[in-house]
Every structure is written in structure tokens, then in C-alpha cells.
Amino acid sequence: MNIKIAPSILSADFANLERDIRKIDTADYVHVDIMDGEFVPNISIGIPVVKAIRPVTDLPLDVHLMIAKPVRYVEQFCDAGADLVTVHVESDFPENIHAALEKIHAKGKRAGIVLKPNTRAEAALPYLKECDIVLVMTVEPGFGGQKFMADMMPKVAQLRAMLDEVNPDCELEVDGGVDTATRDACVNAGANVLVAGSAVYKASDIPAKIKALREG
Ligand code: DX5
Ligand code: ZN
């Protein structure tokens, strides 16, 4: 399988974001973590920063919205330059999650859902046909540098099996605590997009780390 690497710029130096985005130019996606201090107990960056980084890379921007009621803002993130936008299934009522996915698609962008660790795979079922990507959190969302939850792997495998039934081209992404020691478990469970924040940005040789994460 073709494994894609999505370094999370949450672990970059925000005072040198352009420099740090150029450091990951051998990756496949730039993973951008948006936190609102309400859906998660942390605040990161928002729409103006997505807009500012859009011209500094040719890589697709994979925007992970950890915000309450994301349907209110998805169009603005698309207009700011997001290529993929993912919303948490826990962040609003189902009709608003469907509406968010529809708005992202109407902007011509790729859309997806995210599941927190305590959310069962079945919660994704109503949305799977509408998704270009499904993201399984392997830490509690909110912070970088946490320990990988290996017990999420059955959920990843379950989602891969569910997707194979209804939407085989859909990507399956994991996020949190992914490093060279944990990537095999993710890939074996069926993930094809690996987010890695601290593993990439703490590496002394970033292109080599990206290659190692991709190739195992
Ligand atoms: C956590 C974020 C992650 C985080 C991953 O809420 O969604 O994308 O940046 O960081 P690491 O790879 O350090 O766990
Ligand atoms: Zn993320």
C-alpha cells in the first residue's frame, strides 16, 4: 500500500512557520491542527494562519478541525486554502456533520470525519459514503507529544473493513503518538495516512524520518 505522511505543524516553531513547513517538503500532506479551547482544552491557530501558509507549500493542507460546531467555519477554511477538511463526529448533531461535509464538497475540497478514542467505529457509519478520508485519533485530541494508544488498532481495522464495503477509495488516517516504533501497527491495521508531529519535528534529519515513517 502507498503510505502517506502528514507531519503536524503543531510541533513546528510558530515564529518560523514558513521555514518549518519547507523542512517537510518531502511529505505528502501538511497536517494543520485547529483547536478552539472549547471542543478541546487547548487553543492553537485559525483561519488567518491557514491562509498565510497556503502560498509557502505545494503540498495539500490537511486541516483537522478540533472545534465545536465546525459547520459554521468549514467554508472559510476551504477559502483559506485547505485541501482536506476533517470534522469530529462528536462536535455537533449528525445533521450538522452531514451539512459540514456537504459544504466542504461544494467548495471542491476533500472532506472527512474524525473519531476520538472513546468513540466507537459504528459512529462513523452514517457518514462513510460521504467521506474522502476518515481519521482515527490515537491520542485524546488537544496536545502533541502524547503516548500512542495501541488499543485503537482494532478500531482502525474495523473501519478499514467497513470502508472496503461501502467506499474502498476512502483514505484512513491515524493521528497521535505515531513514530517509527508505532507506524507498523497502524499500517497493518489498514491506515494509509500517518500524522506525526513530534516524531518529525524532533528528528535531526527530517527527510530521513519522513522516509522511515513512509517505508517502515
Ligand atoms: C492532537 C493533534 C495531533 C498532534 C499529533 O490533538 O490532532 O495532530 O499534533 O502530535 P504527535 O505526533 O506529537 O502526537
Ligand atoms: Zn491532528
PDB file of C-alpha atoms and ligand atoms in Angstrom:
ATOM      1  CA  MET A   1       0.000   0.000   0.000  1.00  0.00           C
ATOM      2  CA  ASN A   2       1.062   3.549  -0.714  1.00  0.00           C
ATOM      3  CA  ILE A   3       1.621   5.174   2.691  1.00  0.00           C
ATOM      4  CA  LYS A   4       1.294   8.946   3.001  1.00  0.00           C
ATOM      5  CA  ILE A   5       2.937  11.040   5.702  1.00  0.00           C
ATOM      6  CA  ALA A   6       1.224  14.109   7.137  1.00  0.00           C
ATOM      7  CA  PRO A   7       3.532  15.967   9.540  1.00  0.00           C
ATOM      8  CA  SER A   8       1.620  18.056  12.083  1.00  0.00           C
ATOM      9  CA  ILE A   9       2.816  21.644  12.268  1.00  0.00           C
ATOM     10  CA  LEU A  10       1.526  21.786  15.848  1.00  0.00           C
ATOM     11  CA  SER A  11       5.094  20.718  16.681  1.00  0.00           C
ATOM     12  CA  ALA A  12       6.681  23.364  14.430  1.00  0.00           C
ATOM     13  CA  ASP A  13       8.118  26.670  15.623  1.00  0.00           C
ATOM     14  CA  PHE A  14       5.208  29.080  15.075  1.00  0.00           C
ATOM     15  CA  ALA A  15       7.634  32.009  14.900  1.00  0.00           C
ATOM     16  CA  ASN A  16       9.312  30.272  11.939  1.00  0.00           C
ATOM     17  CA  LEU A  17       6.387  28.530  10.311  1.00  0.00           C
ATOM     18  CA  GLU A  18       7.474  29.106   6.704  1.00  0.00           C
ATOM     19  CA  ARG A  19      10.931  27.682   7.434  1.00  0.00           C
ATOM     20  CA  ASP A  20       9.452  24.694   9.280  1.00  0.00           C
ATOM     21  CA  ILE A  21       6.926  23.931   6.523  1.00  0.00           C
ATOM     22  CA  ARG A  22       9.735  23.892   3.967  1.00  0.00           C
ATOM     23  CA  LYS A  23      11.504  21.316   6.155  1.00  0.00           C
ATOM     24  CA  ILE A  24       8.693  18.820   5.435  1.00  0.00           C
ATOM     25  CA  ASP A  25       8.526  19.275   1.668  1.00  0.00           C
ATOM     26  CA  THR A  26       9.113  15.539   1.082  1.00  0.00           C
ATOM     27  CA  ALA A  27       5.908  14.691   2.953  1.00  0.00           C
ATOM     28  CA  ASP A  28       2.501  14.093   1.353  1.00  0.00           C
ATOM     29  CA  TYR A  29       0.229  16.408   3.333  1.00  0.00           C
ATOM     30  CA  VAL A  30       0.714  19.262   5.802  1.00  0.00           C
ATOM     31  CA  HIS A  31      -1.458  18.429   8.827  1.00  0.00           C
ATOM     32  CA  VAL A  32      -2.884  21.591  10.408  1.00  0.00           C
ATOM     33  CA  ASP A  33      -4.452  21.259  13.879  1.00  0.00           C
ATOM     34  CA  ILE A  34      -7.163  23.801  14.633  1.00  0.00           C
ATOM     35  CA  MET A  35      -8.242  23.975  18.305  1.00  0.00           C
ATOM     36  CA  ASP A  36     -10.836  26.291  19.801  1.00  0.00           C
ATOM     37  CA  GLY A  37     -10.456  25.900  23.559  1.00  0.00           C
ATOM     38  CA  GLU A  38     -13.983  24.510  23.731  1.00  0.00           C
ATOM     39  CA  PHE A  39     -14.101  21.206  21.852  1.00  0.00           C
ATOM     40  CA  VAL A  40     -10.600  20.539  23.185  1.00  0.00           C
ATOM     41  CA  PRO A  41      -8.896  22.158  26.193  1.00  0.00           C
ATOM     42  CA  ASN A  42      -6.307  23.995  24.097  1.00  0.00           C
ATOM     43  CA  ILE A  43      -6.177  26.793  21.534  1.00  0.00           C
ATOM     44  CA  SER A  44      -3.858  26.621  18.528  1.00  0.00           C
ATOM     45  CA  ILE A  45      -4.252  28.516  15.264  1.00  0.00           C
ATOM     46  CA  GLY A  46      -7.084  29.541  12.964  1.00  0.00           C
ATOM     47  CA  ILE A  47      -8.189  30.712   9.527  1.00  0.00           C
ATOM     48  CA  PRO A  48      -5.630  33.545   9.034  1.00  0.00           C
ATOM     49  CA  VAL A  49      -2.743  31.141   9.638  1.00  0.00           C
ATOM     50  CA  VAL A  50      -4.119  28.618   7.106  1.00  0.00           C
ATOM     51  CA  LYS A  51      -4.322  31.480   4.611  1.00  0.00           C
ATOM     52  CA  ALA A  52      -0.788  32.612   5.409  1.00  0.00           C
ATOM     53  CA  ILE A  53       0.791  29.193   4.945  1.00  0.00           C
ATOM     54  CA  ARG A  54      -1.117  28.328   1.742  1.00  0.00           C
ATOM     55  CA  PRO A  55       1.402  30.062  -0.575  1.00  0.00           C
ATOM     56  CA  VAL A  56       4.515  28.631   1.081  1.00  0.00           C
ATOM     57  CA  THR A  57       3.931  24.981   0.100  1.00  0.00           C
ATOM     58  CA  ASP A  58       2.629  22.967  -2.837  1.00  0.00           C
ATOM     59  CA  LEU A  59       1.564  20.143  -0.519  1.00  0.00           C
ATOM     60  CA  PRO A  60      -2.141  19.663   0.200  1.00  0.00           C
ATOM     61  CA  LEU A  61      -3.241  21.179   3.527  1.00  0.00           C
ATOM     62  CA  ASP A  62      -4.950  18.559   5.714  1.00  0.00           C
ATOM     63  CA  VAL A  63      -6.945  20.686   8.149  1.00  0.00           C
ATOM     64  CA  HIS A  64      -8.083  18.851  11.303  1.00  0.00           C
ATOM     65  CA  LEU A  65     -10.840  20.865  12.975  1.00  0.00           C
ATOM     66  CA  MET A  66     -10.994  20.308  16.722  1.00  0.00           C
ATOM     67  CA  ILE A  67     -13.703  22.913  17.136  1.00  0.00           C
ATOM     68  CA  ALA A  68     -17.308  22.920  18.336  1.00  0.00           C
ATOM     69  CA  LYS A  69     -19.942  23.133  15.586  1.00  0.00           C
ATOM     70  CA  PRO A  70     -17.465  23.160  12.682  1.00  0.00           C
ATOM     71  CA  VAL A  71     -20.260  23.622  10.115  1.00  0.00           C
ATOM     72  CA  ARG A  72     -20.056  27.334  10.998  1.00  0.00           C
ATOM     73  CA  TYR A  73     -16.500  27.635   9.674  1.00  0.00           C
ATOM     74  CA  VAL A  74     -15.735  24.902   7.118  1.00  0.00           C
ATOM     75  CA  GLU A  75     -16.310  27.156   4.102  1.00  0.00           C
ATOM     76  CA  GLN A  76     -13.893  29.746   5.473  1.00  0.00           C
ATOM     77  CA  PHE A  77     -11.223  27.085   5.957  1.00  0.00           C
ATOM     78  CA  CYS A  78     -11.756  25.935   2.355  1.00  0.00           C
ATOM     79  CA  ASP A  79     -11.496  29.504   1.083  1.00  0.00           C
ATOM     80  CA  ALA A  80      -8.325  29.992   3.137  1.00  0.00           C
ATOM     81  CA  GLY A  81      -6.687  27.151   1.190  1.00  0.00           C
ATOM     82  CA  ALA A  82      -7.479  23.858   2.909  1.00  0.00           C
ATOM     83  CA  ASP A  83      -7.465  20.849   0.541  1.00  0.00           C
ATOM     84  CA  LEU A  84      -8.844  18.332   3.029  1.00  0.00           C
ATOM     85  CA  VAL A  85     -11.043  19.332   5.953  1.00  0.00           C
ATOM     86  CA  THR A  86     -11.953  16.875   8.703  1.00  0.00           C
ATOM     87  CA  VAL A  87     -14.594  17.385  11.388  1.00  0.00           C
ATOM     88  CA  HIS A  88     -15.135  15.431  14.601  1.00  0.00           C
ATOM     89  CA  VAL A  89     -18.331  13.353  14.736  1.00  0.00           C
ATOM     90  CA  GLU A  90     -18.600  14.370  18.415  1.00  0.00           C
ATOM     91  CA  SER A  91     -18.571  18.097  17.648  1.00  0.00           C
ATOM     92  CA  ASP A  92     -22.231  18.602  16.638  1.00  0.00           C
ATOM     93  CA  PHE A  93     -25.569  16.922  15.883  1.00  0.00           C
ATOM     94  CA  PRO A  94     -25.496  14.455  12.962  1.00  0.00           C
ATOM     95  CA  GLU A  95     -27.433  16.716  10.607  1.00  0.00           C
ATOM     96  CA  ASN A  96     -24.806  19.420  11.090  1.00  0.00           C
ATOM     97  CA  ILE A  97     -21.942  16.971  10.489  1.00  0.00           C
ATOM     98  CA  HIS A  98     -23.603  15.927   7.217  1.00  0.00           C
ATOM     99  CA  ALA A  99     -24.062  19.611   6.357  1.00  0.00           C
ATOM    100  CA  ALA A 100     -20.392  20.332   7.079  1.00  0.00           C
ATOM    101  CA  LEU A 101     -19.262  17.510   4.753  1.00  0.00           C
ATOM    102  CA  GLU A 102     -21.608  18.790   2.069  1.00  0.00           C
ATOM    103  CA  LYS A 103     -20.305  22.362   2.365  1.00  0.00           C
ATOM    104  CA  ILE A 104     -16.695  21.165   2.061  1.00  0.00           C
ATOM    105  CA  HIS A 105     -17.552  19.184  -1.079  1.00  0.00           C
ATOM    106  CA  ALA A 106     -19.464  22.137  -2.524  1.00  0.00           C
ATOM    107  CA  LYS A 107     -16.198  24.094  -2.264  1.00  0.00           C
ATOM    108  CA  GLY A 108     -14.498  21.378  -4.341  1.00  0.00           C
ATOM    109  CA  LYS A 109     -12.413  20.110  -1.415  1.00  0.00           C
ATOM    110  CA  ARG A 110     -11.979  16.700   0.177  1.00  0.00           C
ATOM    111  CA  ALA A 111     -13.969  16.047   3.354  1.00  0.00           C
ATOM    112  CA  GLY A 112     -13.684  13.656   6.252  1.00  0.00           C
ATOM    113  CA  ILE A 113     -14.687  12.767   9.766  1.00  0.00           C
ATOM    114  CA  VAL A 114     -12.615  12.218  12.909  1.00  0.00           C
ATOM    115  CA  LEU A 115     -13.251   9.844  15.822  1.00  0.00           C
ATOM    116  CA  LYS A 116     -11.938  10.474  19.343  1.00  0.00           C
ATOM    117  CA  PRO A 117     -10.536   7.451  21.208  1.00  0.00           C
ATOM    118  CA  ASN A 118     -13.751   6.771  23.133  1.00  0.00           C
ATOM    119  CA  THR A 119     -15.932   6.964  20.010  1.00  0.00           C
ATOM    120  CA  ARG A 120     -16.846   3.611  18.501  1.00  0.00           C
ATOM    121  CA  ALA A 121     -16.253   2.780  14.840  1.00  0.00           C
ATOM    122  CA  GLU A 122     -20.017   2.435  14.342  1.00  0.00           C
ATOM    123  CA  ALA A 123     -20.393   6.182  14.919  1.00  0.00           C
ATOM    124  CA  ALA A 124     -18.727   6.682  11.527  1.00  0.00           C
ATOM    125  CA  LEU A 125     -21.266   4.541   9.638  1.00  0.00           C
ATOM    126  CA  PRO A 126     -23.776   7.273   8.707  1.00  0.00           C
ATOM    127  CA  TYR A 127     -21.003   9.314   7.085  1.00  0.00           C
ATOM    128  CA  LEU A 128     -18.729   6.789   5.377  1.00  0.00           C
ATOM    129  CA  LYS A 129     -20.150   7.201   1.877  1.00  0.00           C
ATOM    130  CA  GLU A 130     -19.671  10.981   2.124  1.00  0.00           C
ATOM    131  CA  CYS A 131     -16.024  10.786   3.226  1.00  0.00           C
ATOM    132  CA  ASP A 132     -12.785  11.081   1.271  1.00  0.00           C
ATOM    133  CA  ILE A 133     -10.860  10.421   4.489  1.00  0.00           C
ATOM    134  CA  VAL A 134     -11.575   9.014   7.954  1.00  0.00           C
ATOM    135  CA  LEU A 135      -9.272   9.967  10.818  1.00  0.00           C
ATOM    136  CA  VAL A 136      -8.897   7.802  13.921  1.00  0.00           C
ATOM    137  CA  MET A 137      -7.347   9.569  16.918  1.00  0.00           C
ATOM    138  CA  THR A 138      -4.662   7.511  18.634  1.00  0.00           C
ATOM    139  CA  VAL A 139      -4.435  10.051  21.494  1.00  0.00           C
ATOM    140  CA  GLU A 140      -7.019  12.322  23.126  1.00  0.00           C
ATOM    141  CA  PRO A 141      -7.114  15.379  20.851  1.00  0.00           C
ATOM    142  CA  GLY A 142      -5.720  18.636  22.197  1.00  0.00           C
ATOM    143  CA  PHE A 143      -1.988  18.243  22.548  1.00  0.00           C
ATOM    144  CA  GLY A 144       1.050  16.955  20.662  1.00  0.00           C
ATOM    145  CA  GLY A 145       3.621  14.628  22.161  1.00  0.00           C
ATOM    146  CA  GLN A 146       1.280  12.153  23.858  1.00  0.00           C
ATOM    147  CA  LYS A 147       1.643   8.383  24.078  1.00  0.00           C
ATOM    148  CA  PHE A 148       0.280   6.284  21.200  1.00  0.00           C
ATOM    149  CA  MET A 149      -2.844   4.262  22.099  1.00  0.00           C
ATOM    150  CA  ALA A 150      -2.205   0.827  20.585  1.00  0.00           C
ATOM    151  CA  ASP A 151      -5.673  -0.253  21.705  1.00  0.00           C
ATOM    152  CA  MET A 152      -7.127   1.870  18.872  1.00  0.00           C
ATOM    153  CA  MET A 153      -5.794  -0.574  16.262  1.00  0.00           C
ATOM    154  CA  PRO A 154      -8.863  -2.854  16.262  1.00  0.00           C
ATOM    155  CA  LYS A 155     -10.970   0.232  15.547  1.00  0.00           C
ATOM    156  CA  VAL A 156      -8.706   1.154  12.624  1.00  0.00           C
ATOM    157  CA  ALA A 157      -9.051  -2.394  11.248  1.00  0.00           C
ATOM    158  CA  GLN A 158     -12.812  -2.314  11.755  1.00  0.00           C
ATOM    159  CA  LEU A 159     -13.098   0.987   9.879  1.00  0.00           C
ATOM    160  CA  ARG A 160     -10.926  -0.319   7.043  1.00  0.00           C
ATOM    161  CA  ALA A 161     -13.263  -3.306   6.704  1.00  0.00           C
ATOM    162  CA  MET A 162     -16.331  -1.050   6.802  1.00  0.00           C
ATOM    163  CA  LEU A 163     -14.816   1.245   4.153  1.00  0.00           C
ATOM    164  CA  ASP A 164     -13.885  -1.672   1.916  1.00  0.00           C
ATOM    165  CA  GLU A 165     -17.602  -2.475   1.806  1.00  0.00           C
ATOM    166  CA  VAL A 166     -19.022   0.949   1.045  1.00  0.00           C
ATOM    167  CA  ASN A 167     -16.214   3.322  -0.002  1.00  0.00           C
ATOM    168  CA  PRO A 168     -12.966   1.475  -0.823  1.00  0.00           C
ATOM    169  CA  ASP A 169     -11.135   4.563  -2.135  1.00  0.00           C
ATOM    170  CA  CYS A 170     -11.569   6.432   1.150  1.00  0.00           C
ATOM    171  CA  GLU A 171      -8.309   7.185   2.940  1.00  0.00           C
ATOM    172  CA  LEU A 172      -7.818   6.088   6.544  1.00  0.00           C
ATOM    173  CA  GLU A 173      -5.635   8.309   8.716  1.00  0.00           C
ATOM    174  CA  VAL A 174      -4.249   7.939  12.233  1.00  0.00           C
ATOM    175  CA  ASP A 175      -3.161  10.830  14.452  1.00  0.00           C
ATOM    176  CA  GLY A 176      -1.306  10.924  17.748  1.00  0.00           C
ATOM    177  CA  GLY A 177       1.888   9.385  19.044  1.00  0.00           C
ATOM    178  CA  VAL A 178       2.856   7.940  15.662  1.00  0.00           C
ATOM    179  CA  ASP A 179       6.586   7.268  15.262  1.00  0.00           C
ATOM    180  CA  THR A 180       8.738   4.637  13.597  1.00  0.00           C
ATOM    181  CA  ALA A 181       8.033   2.273  16.525  1.00  0.00           C
ATOM    182  CA  THR A 182       4.247   2.551  16.142  1.00  0.00           C
ATOM    183  CA  ARG A 183       3.764   3.034  12.389  1.00  0.00           C
ATOM    184  CA  ASP A 184       3.764  -0.701  11.545  1.00  0.00           C
ATOM    185  CA  ALA A 185       0.800  -1.350  13.836  1.00  0.00           C
ATOM    186  CA  CYS A 186      -1.126   1.442  12.093  1.00  0.00           C
ATOM    187  CA  VAL A 187      -0.269   0.255   8.598  1.00  0.00           C
ATOM    188  CA  ASN A 188      -1.024  -3.372   9.452  1.00  0.00           C
ATOM    189  CA  ALA A 189      -4.417  -2.306  10.792  1.00  0.00           C
ATOM    190  CA  GLY A 190      -5.160  -0.621   7.454  1.00  0.00           C
ATOM    191  CA  ALA A 191      -4.204   3.051   7.871  1.00  0.00           C
ATOM    192  CA  ASN A 192      -2.687   4.674   4.784  1.00  0.00           C
ATOM    193  CA  VAL A 193      -2.121   8.230   6.083  1.00  0.00           C
ATOM    194  CA  LEU A 194       0.070   8.730   9.147  1.00  0.00           C
ATOM    195  CA  VAL A 195       0.089  12.030  11.035  1.00  0.00           C
ATOM    196  CA  ALA A 196       3.270  12.674  13.003  1.00  0.00           C
ATOM    197  CA  GLY A 197       4.063  15.866  14.875  1.00  0.00           C
ATOM    198  CA  SER A 198       6.771  15.490  17.462  1.00  0.00           C
ATOM    199  CA  ALA A 199       8.350  12.470  15.728  1.00  0.00           C
ATOM    200  CA  VAL A 200       9.018  14.550  12.612  1.00  0.00           C
ATOM    201  CA  TYR A 201       9.922  17.884  14.164  1.00  0.00           C
ATOM    202  CA  LYS A 202      12.194  16.429  16.851  1.00  0.00           C
ATOM    203  CA  ALA A 203      14.144  14.423  14.266  1.00  0.00           C
ATOM    204  CA  SER A 204      17.655  15.604  13.478  1.00  0.00           C
ATOM    205  CA  ASP A 205      17.154  14.526   9.846  1.00  0.00           C
ATOM    206  CA  ILE A 206      13.551  15.331   8.944  1.00  0.00           C
ATOM    207  CA  PRO A 207      13.544  13.936   5.357  1.00  0.00           C
ATOM    208  CA  ALA A 208      15.027  10.673   6.682  1.00  0.00           C
ATOM    209  CA  LYS A 209      12.360  10.469   9.392  1.00  0.00           C
ATOM    210  CA  ILE A 210       9.597  11.055   6.829  1.00  0.00           C
ATOM    211  CA  LYS A 211      11.082   8.326   4.631  1.00  0.00           C
ATOM    212  CA  ALA A 212      11.328   5.921   7.593  1.00  0.00           C
ATOM    213  CA  LEU A 213       7.738   6.582   8.582  1.00  0.00           C
ATOM    214  CA  ARG A 214       6.599   6.019   4.998  1.00  0.00           C
ATOM    215  CA  GLU A 215       8.638   2.884   4.259  1.00  0.00           C
ATOM    216  CA  GLY A 216       8.850   1.285   7.719  1.00  0.00           C
TER     217      GLY A 216
HETATM  218  C1  DX5 B   1      -3.520  16.225  18.664  1.00  0.00           C
HETATM  219  C2  DX5 B   1      -3.336  16.600  17.217  1.00  0.00           C
HETATM  220  C3  DX5 B   1      -2.224  15.889  16.571  1.00  0.00           C
HETATM  221  C4  DX5 B   1      -0.860  16.156  17.153  1.00  0.00           C
HETATM  222  C5  DX5 B   1      -0.005  14.961  16.896  1.00  0.00           C
HETATM  223  O1  DX5 B   1      -4.677  16.813  19.135  1.00  0.00           O
HETATM  224  O2  DX5 B   1      -4.508  16.324  16.489  1.00  0.00           O
HETATM  225  O3  DX5 B   1      -2.217  16.115  15.167  1.00  0.00           O
HETATM  226  O4  DX5 B   1      -0.254  17.289  16.610  1.00  0.00           O
HETATM  227  O5  DX5 B   1       1.201  15.144  17.548  1.00  0.00           O
HETATM  228  P1  DX5 B   1       2.152  13.926  17.932  1.00  0.00           P
HETATM  229  O6  DX5 B   1       2.520  13.245  16.644  1.00  0.00           O
HETATM  230  O7  DX5 B   1       3.285  14.599  18.598  1.00  0.00           O
HETATM  231  O8  DX5 B   1       1.375  13.022  18.843  1.00  0.00           O
HETATM  232 ZN    ZN B   2      -4.389  16.381  14.246  1.00  0.00          ZN
END
